[in-house]
Amino acid sequence: MLAIAMPIAFAMMTVALVLNLWSLVRGPDLPDRILALDTMYINTIALLVMLGIFLHSTAYFEAAVLIALMGFVGTVALCKYALRGDIVE
């Protein structure tokens, strides 16, 4: 069952990443692009976790945690820049 579900999930997550990239490039304004970038982080984390499950490797889980941390910090910094115009006060 997992052998059938994993390729379908990989394909769906890849399509989601492409759509997020489209939204990032064509977003009407800055908040939409920040949201698309944050969603790309989340989809990448899900893709790495699925790859770790599929390959039975824990290295992908550690990479997913690092991407989650960098994604959170990046999203907070971009939102602060969008709201205030600077990151460090």
PDB file of C-alpha atoms in Angstrom:
ATOM      1  CA  MET A   1       0.000   0.000   0.000  1.00  0.00           C
ATOM      2  CA  LEU A   2       2.847   2.377   0.853  1.00  0.00           C
ATOM      3  CA  ALA A   3       4.474   1.587  -2.500  1.00  0.00           C
ATOM      4  CA  ILE A   4       1.384   2.946  -4.242  1.00  0.00           C
ATOM      5  CA  ALA A   5       0.731   5.931  -1.980  1.00  0.00           C
ATOM      6  CA  MET A   6       4.257   7.355  -1.923  1.00  0.00           C
ATOM      7  CA  PRO A   7       4.657   8.054  -5.672  1.00  0.00           C
ATOM      8  CA  ILE A   8       1.210   9.658  -5.731  1.00  0.00           C
ATOM      9  CA  ALA A   9       2.113  11.817  -2.718  1.00  0.00           C
ATOM     10  CA  PHE A  10       5.450  12.779  -4.295  1.00  0.00           C
ATOM     11  CA  ALA A  11       3.682  13.814  -7.495  1.00  0.00           C
ATOM     12  CA  MET A  12       1.084  15.851  -5.609  1.00  0.00           C
ATOM     13  CA  MET A  13       3.708  17.608  -3.491  1.00  0.00           C
ATOM     14  CA  THR A  14       5.745  18.378  -6.588  1.00  0.00           C
ATOM     15  CA  VAL A  15       2.692  19.923  -8.247  1.00  0.00           C
ATOM     16  CA  ALA A  16       2.057  21.925  -5.082  1.00  0.00           C
ATOM     17  CA  LEU A  17       5.644  23.207  -5.140  1.00  0.00           C
ATOM     18  CA  VAL A  18       5.313  24.261  -8.780  1.00  0.00           C
ATOM     19  CA  LEU A  19       2.059  26.072  -8.026  1.00  0.00           C
ATOM     20  CA  ASN A  20       3.687  27.796  -5.058  1.00  0.00           C
ATOM     21  CA  LEU A  21       6.553  28.870  -7.284  1.00  0.00           C
ATOM     22  CA  TRP A  22       4.028  30.266  -9.758  1.00  0.00           C
ATOM     23  CA  SER A  23       2.318  32.172  -6.956  1.00  0.00           C
ATOM     24  CA  LEU A  24       5.687  33.438  -5.722  1.00  0.00           C
ATOM     25  CA  VAL A  25       6.598  34.784  -9.154  1.00  0.00           C
ATOM     26  CA  ARG A  26       3.166  36.100 -10.156  1.00  0.00           C
ATOM     27  CA  GLY A  27       1.813  37.137  -6.748  1.00  0.00           C
ATOM     28  CA  PRO A  28      -0.101  40.393  -6.926  1.00  0.00           C
ATOM     29  CA  ASP A  29       1.623  41.945  -3.917  1.00  0.00           C
ATOM     30  CA  LEU A  30       4.228  41.337  -1.214  1.00  0.00           C
ATOM     31  CA  PRO A  31       2.054  39.559   1.415  1.00  0.00           C
ATOM     32  CA  ASP A  32       0.888  37.031  -1.187  1.00  0.00           C
ATOM     33  CA  ARG A  33       4.487  36.335  -2.153  1.00  0.00           C
ATOM     34  CA  ILE A  34       5.522  35.925   1.485  1.00  0.00           C
ATOM     35  CA  LEU A  35       2.656  33.475   1.972  1.00  0.00           C
ATOM     36  CA  ALA A  36       3.708  31.558  -1.146  1.00  0.00           C
ATOM     37  CA  LEU A  37       7.293  31.359   0.118  1.00  0.00           C
ATOM     38  CA  ASP A  38       6.119  30.117   3.526  1.00  0.00           C
ATOM     39  CA  THR A  39       3.951  27.498   1.855  1.00  0.00           C
ATOM     40  CA  MET A  40       6.942  26.415  -0.232  1.00  0.00           C
ATOM     41  CA  TYR A  41       8.878  25.833   3.002  1.00  0.00           C
ATOM     42  CA  ILE A  42       6.057  23.715   4.393  1.00  0.00           C
ATOM     43  CA  ASN A  43       5.721  21.684   1.191  1.00  0.00           C
ATOM     44  CA  THR A  44       9.478  21.137   1.079  1.00  0.00           C
ATOM     45  CA  ILE A  45       9.418  19.888   4.661  1.00  0.00           C
ATOM     46  CA  ALA A  46       6.623  17.474   3.812  1.00  0.00           C
ATOM     47  CA  LEU A  47       8.511  16.288   0.737  1.00  0.00           C
ATOM     48  CA  LEU A  48      11.674  15.662   2.778  1.00  0.00           C
ATOM     49  CA  VAL A  49       9.761  13.771   5.473  1.00  0.00           C
ATOM     50  CA  MET A  50       8.118  11.594   2.829  1.00  0.00           C
ATOM     51  CA  LEU A  51      11.509  10.975   1.219  1.00  0.00           C
ATOM     52  CA  GLY A  52      12.930   9.977   4.614  1.00  0.00           C
ATOM     53  CA  ILE A  53      10.073   7.530   5.121  1.00  0.00           C
ATOM     54  CA  PHE A  54      10.485   6.144   1.618  1.00  0.00           C
ATOM     55  CA  LEU A  55      14.276   5.691   1.869  1.00  0.00           C
ATOM     56  CA  HIS A  56      14.314   4.689   5.576  1.00  0.00           C
ATOM     57  CA  SER A  57      16.833   7.422   6.408  1.00  0.00           C
ATOM     58  CA  THR A  58      16.805   9.838   9.337  1.00  0.00           C
ATOM     59  CA  ALA A  59      19.075  12.367   7.613  1.00  0.00           C
ATOM     60  CA  TYR A  60      16.095  13.789   5.738  1.00  0.00           C
ATOM     61  CA  PHE A  61      14.238  14.430   8.994  1.00  0.00           C
ATOM     62  CA  GLU A  62      17.143  16.508  10.280  1.00  0.00           C
ATOM     63  CA  ALA A  63      17.214  18.468   7.033  1.00  0.00           C
ATOM     64  CA  ALA A  64      13.458  19.026   7.370  1.00  0.00           C
ATOM     65  CA  VAL A  65      13.918  20.435  10.874  1.00  0.00           C
ATOM     66  CA  LEU A  66      16.643  22.811   9.661  1.00  0.00           C
ATOM     67  CA  ILE A  67      14.489  23.995   6.760  1.00  0.00           C
ATOM     68  CA  ALA A  68      11.578  24.532   9.150  1.00  0.00           C
ATOM     69  CA  LEU A  69      13.760  26.662  11.409  1.00  0.00           C
ATOM     70  CA  MET A  70      15.157  28.722   8.538  1.00  0.00           C
ATOM     71  CA  GLY A  71      11.696  29.064   7.014  1.00  0.00           C
ATOM     72  CA  PHE A  72      10.214  30.368  10.247  1.00  0.00           C
ATOM     73  CA  VAL A  73      12.997  32.897  10.747  1.00  0.00           C
ATOM     74  CA  GLY A  74      12.812  33.974   7.108  1.00  0.00           C
ATOM     75  CA  THR A  75       9.056  34.414   7.198  1.00  0.00           C
ATOM     76  CA  VAL A  76       9.208  36.443  10.408  1.00  0.00           C
ATOM     77  CA  ALA A  77      11.960  38.651   8.974  1.00  0.00           C
ATOM     78  CA  LEU A  78      10.076  39.232   5.713  1.00  0.00           C
ATOM     79  CA  CYS A  79       6.839  40.037   7.559  1.00  0.00           C
ATOM     80  CA  LYS A  80       8.653  42.454   9.871  1.00  0.00           C
ATOM     81  CA  TYR A  81      10.247  44.116   6.858  1.00  0.00           C
ATOM     82  CA  ALA A  82       6.878  44.349   5.113  1.00  0.00           C
ATOM     83  CA  LEU A  83       5.246  45.923   8.166  1.00  0.00           C
ATOM     84  CA  ARG A  84       7.987  48.258   9.406  1.00  0.00           C
ATOM     85  CA  GLY A  85      10.400  48.695   6.521  1.00  0.00           C
ATOM     86  CA  ASP A  86      13.384  47.378   8.472  1.00  0.00           C
ATOM     87  CA  ILE A  87      14.301  44.133  10.223  1.00  0.00           C
ATOM     88  CA  VAL A  88      16.564  45.301  13.058  1.00  0.00           C
ATOM     89  CA  GLU A  89      15.422  48.288  15.066  1.00  0.00           C
TER      90      GLU A  89
END
